[in-house]
PDB file of N, CA and C in Angstrom:
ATOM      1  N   UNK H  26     -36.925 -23.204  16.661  1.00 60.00           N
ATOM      2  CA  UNK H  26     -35.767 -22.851  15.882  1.00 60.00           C
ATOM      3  C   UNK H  26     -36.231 -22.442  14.486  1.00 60.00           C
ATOM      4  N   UNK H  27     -35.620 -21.460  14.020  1.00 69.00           N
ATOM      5  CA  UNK H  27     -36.306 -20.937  12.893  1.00 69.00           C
ATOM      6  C   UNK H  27     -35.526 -21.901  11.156  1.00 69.00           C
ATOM      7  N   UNK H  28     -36.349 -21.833  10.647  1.00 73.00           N
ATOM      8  CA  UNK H  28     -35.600 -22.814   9.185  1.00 73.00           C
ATOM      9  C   UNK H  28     -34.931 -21.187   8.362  1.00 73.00           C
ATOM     10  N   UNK H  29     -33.950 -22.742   8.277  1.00 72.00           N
ATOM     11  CA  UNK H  29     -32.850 -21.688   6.914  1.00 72.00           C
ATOM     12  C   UNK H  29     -33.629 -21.275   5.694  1.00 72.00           C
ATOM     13  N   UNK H  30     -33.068 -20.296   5.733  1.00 74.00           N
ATOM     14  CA  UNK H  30     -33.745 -19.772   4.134  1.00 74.00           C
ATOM     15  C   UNK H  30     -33.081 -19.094   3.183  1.00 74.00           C
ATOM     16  N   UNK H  31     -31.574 -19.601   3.657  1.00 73.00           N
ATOM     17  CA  UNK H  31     -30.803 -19.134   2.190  1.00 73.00           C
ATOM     18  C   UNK H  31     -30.837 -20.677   1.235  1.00 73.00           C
ATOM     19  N   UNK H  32     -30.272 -19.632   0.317  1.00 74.00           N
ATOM     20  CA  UNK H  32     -30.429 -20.560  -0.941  1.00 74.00           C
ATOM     21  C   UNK H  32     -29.209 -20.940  -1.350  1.00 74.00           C
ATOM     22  N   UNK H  33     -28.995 -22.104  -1.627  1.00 71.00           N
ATOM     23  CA  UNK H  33     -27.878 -22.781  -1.822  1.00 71.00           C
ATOM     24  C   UNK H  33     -27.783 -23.058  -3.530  1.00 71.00           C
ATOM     25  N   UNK H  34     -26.548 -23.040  -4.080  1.00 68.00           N
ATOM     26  CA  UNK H  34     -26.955 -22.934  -5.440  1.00 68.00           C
ATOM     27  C   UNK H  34     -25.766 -23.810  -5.046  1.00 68.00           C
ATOM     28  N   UNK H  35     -25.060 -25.240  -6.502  1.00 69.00           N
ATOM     29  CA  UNK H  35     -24.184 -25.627  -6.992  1.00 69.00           C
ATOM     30  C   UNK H  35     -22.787 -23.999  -7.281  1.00 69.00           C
ATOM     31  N   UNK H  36     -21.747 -25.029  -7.357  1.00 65.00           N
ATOM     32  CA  UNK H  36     -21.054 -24.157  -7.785  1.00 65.00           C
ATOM     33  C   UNK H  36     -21.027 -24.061  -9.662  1.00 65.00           C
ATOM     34  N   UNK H  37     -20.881 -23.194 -10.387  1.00 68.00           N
ATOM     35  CA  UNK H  37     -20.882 -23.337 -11.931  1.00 68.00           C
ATOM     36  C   UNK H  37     -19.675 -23.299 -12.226  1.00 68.00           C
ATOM     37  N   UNK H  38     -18.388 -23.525 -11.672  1.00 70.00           N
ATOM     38  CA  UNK H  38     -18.000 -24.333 -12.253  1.00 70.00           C
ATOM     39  C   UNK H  38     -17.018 -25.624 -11.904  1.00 70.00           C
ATOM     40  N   UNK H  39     -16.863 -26.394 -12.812  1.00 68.00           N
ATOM     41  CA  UNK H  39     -16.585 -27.584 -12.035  1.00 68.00           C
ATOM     42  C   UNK H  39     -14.976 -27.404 -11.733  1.00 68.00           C
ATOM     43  N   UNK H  40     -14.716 -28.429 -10.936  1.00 66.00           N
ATOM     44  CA  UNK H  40     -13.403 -28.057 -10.299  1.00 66.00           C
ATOM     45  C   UNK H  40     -12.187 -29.506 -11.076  1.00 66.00           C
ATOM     46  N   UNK H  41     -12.552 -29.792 -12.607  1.00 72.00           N
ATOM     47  CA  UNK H  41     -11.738 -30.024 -13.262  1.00 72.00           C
ATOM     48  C   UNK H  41     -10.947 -29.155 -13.933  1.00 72.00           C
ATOM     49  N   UNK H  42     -11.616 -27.701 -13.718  1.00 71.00           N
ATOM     50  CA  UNK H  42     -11.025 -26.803 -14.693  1.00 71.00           C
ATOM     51  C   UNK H  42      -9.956 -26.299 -13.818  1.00 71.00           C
ATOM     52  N   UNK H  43     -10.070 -26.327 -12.513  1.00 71.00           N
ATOM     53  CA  UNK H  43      -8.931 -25.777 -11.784  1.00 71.00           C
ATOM     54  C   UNK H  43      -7.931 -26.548 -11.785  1.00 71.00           C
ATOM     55  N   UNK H  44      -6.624 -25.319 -12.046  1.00 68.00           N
ATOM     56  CA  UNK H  44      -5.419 -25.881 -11.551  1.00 68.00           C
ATOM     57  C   UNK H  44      -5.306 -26.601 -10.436  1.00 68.00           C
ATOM     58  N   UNK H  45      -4.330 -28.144 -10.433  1.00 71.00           N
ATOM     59  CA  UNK H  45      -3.960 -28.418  -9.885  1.00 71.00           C
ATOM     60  C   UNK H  45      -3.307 -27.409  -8.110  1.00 71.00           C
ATOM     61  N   UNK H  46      -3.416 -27.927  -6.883  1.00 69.00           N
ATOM     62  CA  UNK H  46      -3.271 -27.074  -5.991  1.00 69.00           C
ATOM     63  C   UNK H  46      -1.447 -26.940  -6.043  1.00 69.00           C
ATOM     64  N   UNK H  47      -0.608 -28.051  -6.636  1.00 75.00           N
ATOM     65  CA  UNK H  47       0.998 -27.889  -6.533  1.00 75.00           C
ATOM     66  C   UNK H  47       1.267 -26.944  -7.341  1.00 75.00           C
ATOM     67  N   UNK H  48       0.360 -27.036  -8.688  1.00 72.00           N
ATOM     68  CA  UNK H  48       0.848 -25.771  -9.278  1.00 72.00           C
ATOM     69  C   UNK H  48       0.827 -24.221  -9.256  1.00 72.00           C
ATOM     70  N   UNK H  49      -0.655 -24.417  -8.321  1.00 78.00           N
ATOM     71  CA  UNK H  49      -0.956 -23.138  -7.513  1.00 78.00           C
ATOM     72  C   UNK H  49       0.007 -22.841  -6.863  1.00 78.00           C
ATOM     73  N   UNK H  50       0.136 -23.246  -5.992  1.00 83.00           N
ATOM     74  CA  UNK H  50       1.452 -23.713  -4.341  1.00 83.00           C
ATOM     75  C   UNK H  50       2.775 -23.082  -5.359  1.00 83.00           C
ATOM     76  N   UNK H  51       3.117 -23.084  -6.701  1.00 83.00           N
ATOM     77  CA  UNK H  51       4.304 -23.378  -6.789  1.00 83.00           C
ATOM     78  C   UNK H  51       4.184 -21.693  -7.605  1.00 83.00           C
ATOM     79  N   UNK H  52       2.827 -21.210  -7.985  1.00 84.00           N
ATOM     80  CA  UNK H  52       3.093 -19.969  -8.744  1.00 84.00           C
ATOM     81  C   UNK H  52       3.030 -18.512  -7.946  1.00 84.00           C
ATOM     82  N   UNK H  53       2.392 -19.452  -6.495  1.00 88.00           N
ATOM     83  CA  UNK H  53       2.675 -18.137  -5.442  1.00 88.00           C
ATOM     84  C   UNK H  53       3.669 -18.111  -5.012  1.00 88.00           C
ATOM     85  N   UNK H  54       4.394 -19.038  -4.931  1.00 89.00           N
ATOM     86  CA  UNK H  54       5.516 -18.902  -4.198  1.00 89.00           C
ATOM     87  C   UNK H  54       6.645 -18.066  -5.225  1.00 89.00           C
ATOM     88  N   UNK H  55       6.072 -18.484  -6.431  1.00 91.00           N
ATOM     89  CA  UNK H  55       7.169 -17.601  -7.275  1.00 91.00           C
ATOM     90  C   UNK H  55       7.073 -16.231  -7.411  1.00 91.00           C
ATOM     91  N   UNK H  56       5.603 -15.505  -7.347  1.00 92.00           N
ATOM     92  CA  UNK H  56       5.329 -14.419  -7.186  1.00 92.00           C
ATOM     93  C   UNK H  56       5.979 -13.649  -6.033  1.00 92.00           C
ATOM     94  N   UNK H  57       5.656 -14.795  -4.727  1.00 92.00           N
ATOM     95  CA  UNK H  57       6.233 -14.640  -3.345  1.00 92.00           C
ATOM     96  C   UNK H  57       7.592 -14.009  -3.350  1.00 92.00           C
ATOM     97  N   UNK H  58       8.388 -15.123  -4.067  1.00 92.00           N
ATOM     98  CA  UNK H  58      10.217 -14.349  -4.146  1.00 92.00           C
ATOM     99  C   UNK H  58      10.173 -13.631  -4.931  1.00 92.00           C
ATOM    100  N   UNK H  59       9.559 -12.970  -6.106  1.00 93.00           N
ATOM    101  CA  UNK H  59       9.405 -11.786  -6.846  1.00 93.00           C
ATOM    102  C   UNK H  59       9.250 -10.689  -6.065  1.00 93.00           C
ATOM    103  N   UNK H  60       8.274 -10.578  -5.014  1.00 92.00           N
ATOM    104  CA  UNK H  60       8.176  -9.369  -4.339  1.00 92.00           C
ATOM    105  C   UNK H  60       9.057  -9.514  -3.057  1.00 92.00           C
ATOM    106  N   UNK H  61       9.590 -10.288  -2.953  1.00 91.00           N
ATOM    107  CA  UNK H  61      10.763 -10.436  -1.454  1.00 91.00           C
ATOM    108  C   UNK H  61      11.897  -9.849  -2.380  1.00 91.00           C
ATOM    109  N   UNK H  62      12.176  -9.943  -3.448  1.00 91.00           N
ATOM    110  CA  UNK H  62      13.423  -9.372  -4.550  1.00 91.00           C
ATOM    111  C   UNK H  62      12.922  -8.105  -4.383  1.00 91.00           C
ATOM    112  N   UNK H  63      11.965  -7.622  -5.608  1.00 89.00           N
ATOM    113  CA  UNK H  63      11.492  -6.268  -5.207  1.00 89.00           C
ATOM    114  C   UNK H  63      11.474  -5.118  -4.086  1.00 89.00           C
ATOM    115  N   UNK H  64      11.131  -5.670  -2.698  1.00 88.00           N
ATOM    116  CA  UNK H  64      11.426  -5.532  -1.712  1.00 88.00           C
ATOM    117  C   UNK H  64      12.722  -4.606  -1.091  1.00 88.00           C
ATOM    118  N   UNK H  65      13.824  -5.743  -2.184  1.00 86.00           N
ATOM    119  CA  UNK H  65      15.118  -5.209  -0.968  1.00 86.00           C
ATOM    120  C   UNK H  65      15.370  -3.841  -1.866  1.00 86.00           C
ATOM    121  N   UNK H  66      14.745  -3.679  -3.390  1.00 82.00           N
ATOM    122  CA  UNK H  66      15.685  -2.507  -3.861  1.00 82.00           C
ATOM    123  C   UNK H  66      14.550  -1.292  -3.452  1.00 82.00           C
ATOM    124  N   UNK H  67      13.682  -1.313  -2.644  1.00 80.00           N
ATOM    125  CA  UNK H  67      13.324  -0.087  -2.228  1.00 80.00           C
ATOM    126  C   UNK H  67      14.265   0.505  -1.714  1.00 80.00           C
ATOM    127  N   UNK H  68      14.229   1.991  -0.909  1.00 73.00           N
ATOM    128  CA  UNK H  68      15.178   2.295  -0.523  1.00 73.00           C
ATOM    129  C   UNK H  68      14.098   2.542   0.708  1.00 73.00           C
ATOM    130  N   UNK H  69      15.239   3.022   2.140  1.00 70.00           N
ATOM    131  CA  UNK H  69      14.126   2.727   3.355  1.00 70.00           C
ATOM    132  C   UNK H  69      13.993   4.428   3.071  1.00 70.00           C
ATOM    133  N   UNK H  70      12.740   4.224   4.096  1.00 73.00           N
ATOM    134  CA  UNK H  70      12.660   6.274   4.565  1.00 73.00           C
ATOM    135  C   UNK H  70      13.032   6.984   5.462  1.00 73.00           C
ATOM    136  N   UNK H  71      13.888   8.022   5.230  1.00 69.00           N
ATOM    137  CA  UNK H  71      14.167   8.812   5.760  1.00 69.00           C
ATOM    138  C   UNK H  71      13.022   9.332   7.585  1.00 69.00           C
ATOM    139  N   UNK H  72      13.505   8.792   8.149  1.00 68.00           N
ATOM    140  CA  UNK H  72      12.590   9.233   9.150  1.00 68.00           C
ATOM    141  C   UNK H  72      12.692  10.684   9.479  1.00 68.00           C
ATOM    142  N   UNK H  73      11.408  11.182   9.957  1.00 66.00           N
ATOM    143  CA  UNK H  73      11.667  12.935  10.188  1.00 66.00           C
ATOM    144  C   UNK H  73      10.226  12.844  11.292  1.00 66.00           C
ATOM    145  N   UNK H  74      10.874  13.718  12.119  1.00 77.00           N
ATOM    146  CA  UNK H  74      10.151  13.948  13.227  1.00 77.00           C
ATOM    147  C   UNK H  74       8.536  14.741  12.686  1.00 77.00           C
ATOM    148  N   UNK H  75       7.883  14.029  13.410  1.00 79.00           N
ATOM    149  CA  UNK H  75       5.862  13.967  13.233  1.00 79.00           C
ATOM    150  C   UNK H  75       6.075  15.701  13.767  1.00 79.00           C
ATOM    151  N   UNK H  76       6.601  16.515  14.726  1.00 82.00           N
ATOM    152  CA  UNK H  76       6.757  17.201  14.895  1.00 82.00           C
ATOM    153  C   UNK H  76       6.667  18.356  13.721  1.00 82.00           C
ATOM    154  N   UNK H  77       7.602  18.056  13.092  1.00 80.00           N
ATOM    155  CA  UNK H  77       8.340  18.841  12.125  1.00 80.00           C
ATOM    156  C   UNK H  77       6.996  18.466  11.152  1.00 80.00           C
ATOM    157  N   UNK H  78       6.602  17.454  10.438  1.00 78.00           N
ATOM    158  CA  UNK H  78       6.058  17.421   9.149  1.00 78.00           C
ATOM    159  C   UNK H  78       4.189  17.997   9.971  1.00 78.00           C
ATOM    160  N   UNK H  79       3.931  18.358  11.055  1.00 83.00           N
ATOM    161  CA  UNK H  79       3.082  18.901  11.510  1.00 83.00           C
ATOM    162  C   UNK H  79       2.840  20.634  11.315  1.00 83.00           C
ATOM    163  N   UNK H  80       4.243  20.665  12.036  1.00 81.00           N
ATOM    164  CA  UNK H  80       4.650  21.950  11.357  1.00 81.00           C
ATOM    165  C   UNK H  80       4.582  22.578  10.303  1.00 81.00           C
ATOM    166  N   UNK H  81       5.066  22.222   9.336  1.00 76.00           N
ATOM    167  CA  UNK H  81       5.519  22.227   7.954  1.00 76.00           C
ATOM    168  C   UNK H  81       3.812  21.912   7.007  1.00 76.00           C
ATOM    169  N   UNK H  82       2.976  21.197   7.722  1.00 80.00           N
ATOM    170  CA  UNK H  82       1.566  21.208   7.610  1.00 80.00           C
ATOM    171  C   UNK H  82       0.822  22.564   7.538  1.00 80.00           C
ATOM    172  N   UNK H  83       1.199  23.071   8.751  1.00 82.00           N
ATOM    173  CA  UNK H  83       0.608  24.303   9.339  1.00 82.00           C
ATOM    174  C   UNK H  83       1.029  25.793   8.559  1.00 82.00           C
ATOM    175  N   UNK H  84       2.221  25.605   7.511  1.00 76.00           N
ATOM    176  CA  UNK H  84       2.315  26.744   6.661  1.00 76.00           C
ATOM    177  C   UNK H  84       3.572  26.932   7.463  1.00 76.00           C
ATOM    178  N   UNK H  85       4.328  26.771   8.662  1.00 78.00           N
ATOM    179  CA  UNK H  85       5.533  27.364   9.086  1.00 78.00           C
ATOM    180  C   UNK H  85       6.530  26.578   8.669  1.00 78.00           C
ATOM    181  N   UNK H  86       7.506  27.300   8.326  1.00 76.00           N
ATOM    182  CA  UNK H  86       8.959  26.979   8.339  1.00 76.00           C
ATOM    183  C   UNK H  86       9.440  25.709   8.789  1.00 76.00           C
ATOM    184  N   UNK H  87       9.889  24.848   7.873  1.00 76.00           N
ATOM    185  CA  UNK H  87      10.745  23.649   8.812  1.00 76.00           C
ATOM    186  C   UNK H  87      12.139  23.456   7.979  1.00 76.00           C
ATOM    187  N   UNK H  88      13.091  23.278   8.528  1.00 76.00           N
ATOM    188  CA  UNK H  88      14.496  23.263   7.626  1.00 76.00           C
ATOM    189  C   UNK H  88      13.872  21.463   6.999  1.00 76.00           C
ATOM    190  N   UNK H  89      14.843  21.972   6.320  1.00 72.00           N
ATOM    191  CA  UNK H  89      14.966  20.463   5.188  1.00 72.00           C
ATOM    192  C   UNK H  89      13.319  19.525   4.874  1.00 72.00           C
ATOM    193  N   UNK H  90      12.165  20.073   4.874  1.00 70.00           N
ATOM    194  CA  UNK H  90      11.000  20.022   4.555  1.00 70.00           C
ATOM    195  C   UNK H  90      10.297  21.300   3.821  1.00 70.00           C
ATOM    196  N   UNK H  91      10.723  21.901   4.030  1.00 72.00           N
ATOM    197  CA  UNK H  91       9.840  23.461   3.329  1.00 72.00           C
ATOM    198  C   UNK H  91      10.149  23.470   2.183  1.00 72.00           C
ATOM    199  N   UNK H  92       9.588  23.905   1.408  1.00 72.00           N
ATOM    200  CA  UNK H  92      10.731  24.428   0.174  1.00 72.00           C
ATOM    201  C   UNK H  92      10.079  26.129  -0.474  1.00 72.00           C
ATOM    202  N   UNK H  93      11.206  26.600   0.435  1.00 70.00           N
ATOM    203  CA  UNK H  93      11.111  28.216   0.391  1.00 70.00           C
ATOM    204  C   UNK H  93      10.522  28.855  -1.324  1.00 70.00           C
ATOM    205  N   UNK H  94      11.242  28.046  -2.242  1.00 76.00           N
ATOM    206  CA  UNK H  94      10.442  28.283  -3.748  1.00 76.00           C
ATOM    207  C   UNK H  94       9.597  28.047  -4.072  1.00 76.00           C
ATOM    208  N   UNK H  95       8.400  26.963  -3.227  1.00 73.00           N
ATOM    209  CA  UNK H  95       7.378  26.807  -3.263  1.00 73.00           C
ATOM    210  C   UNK H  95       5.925  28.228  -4.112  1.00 73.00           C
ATOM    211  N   UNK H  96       5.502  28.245  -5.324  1.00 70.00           N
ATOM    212  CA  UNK H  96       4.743  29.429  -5.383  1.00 70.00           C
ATOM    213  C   UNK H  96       3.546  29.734  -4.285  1.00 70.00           C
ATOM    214  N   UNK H  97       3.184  28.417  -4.004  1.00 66.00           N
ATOM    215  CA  UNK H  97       2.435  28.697  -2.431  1.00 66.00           C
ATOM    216  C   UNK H  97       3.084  29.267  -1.370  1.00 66.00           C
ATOM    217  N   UNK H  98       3.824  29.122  -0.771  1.00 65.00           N
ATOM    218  CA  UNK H  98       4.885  29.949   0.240  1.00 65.00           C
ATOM    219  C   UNK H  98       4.524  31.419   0.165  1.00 65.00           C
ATOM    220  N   UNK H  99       3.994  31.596   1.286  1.00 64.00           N
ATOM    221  CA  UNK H  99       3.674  32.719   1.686  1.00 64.00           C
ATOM    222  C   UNK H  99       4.984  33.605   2.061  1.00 64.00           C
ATOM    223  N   UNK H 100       5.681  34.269   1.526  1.00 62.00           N
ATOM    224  CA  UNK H 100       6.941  35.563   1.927  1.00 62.00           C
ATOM    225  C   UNK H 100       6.609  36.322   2.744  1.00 62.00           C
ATOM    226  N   UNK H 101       6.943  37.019   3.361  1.00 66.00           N
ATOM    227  CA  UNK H 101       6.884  38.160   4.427  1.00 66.00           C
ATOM    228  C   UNK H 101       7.585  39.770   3.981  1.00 66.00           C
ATOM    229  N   UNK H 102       7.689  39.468   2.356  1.00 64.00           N
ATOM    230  CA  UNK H 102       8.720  40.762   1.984  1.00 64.00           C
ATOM    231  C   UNK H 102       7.414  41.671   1.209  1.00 64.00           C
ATOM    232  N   UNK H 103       7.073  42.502   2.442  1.00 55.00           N
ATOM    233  CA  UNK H 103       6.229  43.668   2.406  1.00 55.00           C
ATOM    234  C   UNK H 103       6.893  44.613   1.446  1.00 55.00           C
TER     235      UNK H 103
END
């Protein structure tokens, strides 16, 4: 069996300096309902067919994704 050969060091620093774990426990949890609040005022997304935003990838036409004023938009008015 082969011997270990990592090296083990102490930790530097001591674990008087850490917070207590309730107060830990008690500042995630507050963070926790901060972003469960945050959360609800997103607004959801609009789903749109993988189809369409493939499309609309590819330089063609898609209603309610294109935007014909685009200065990239290639016109067809020869």
């Amino acid at each position: 069996m082969e011997q270990d050969t990592t090296e083990h060091h102490p930790d530097p620093q001591p674990l008087e300096n850490e917070p207590p774990v309730s107060q830990t426990e008690a500042g995630y949890q507050k963070i926790r309902a901060e972003l469960h609040e945050a959360r609800k005022n997103i607004p959801p997304k609009n789903p749109v067919d993988v189809g369409k935003q493939l499309a609309a990838a590819r330089g063609e036409y898609v209603e309610d994704i294109s935007d014909p004023n685009d200065p990239r938009w290639v016109h067809n008015n020869y």
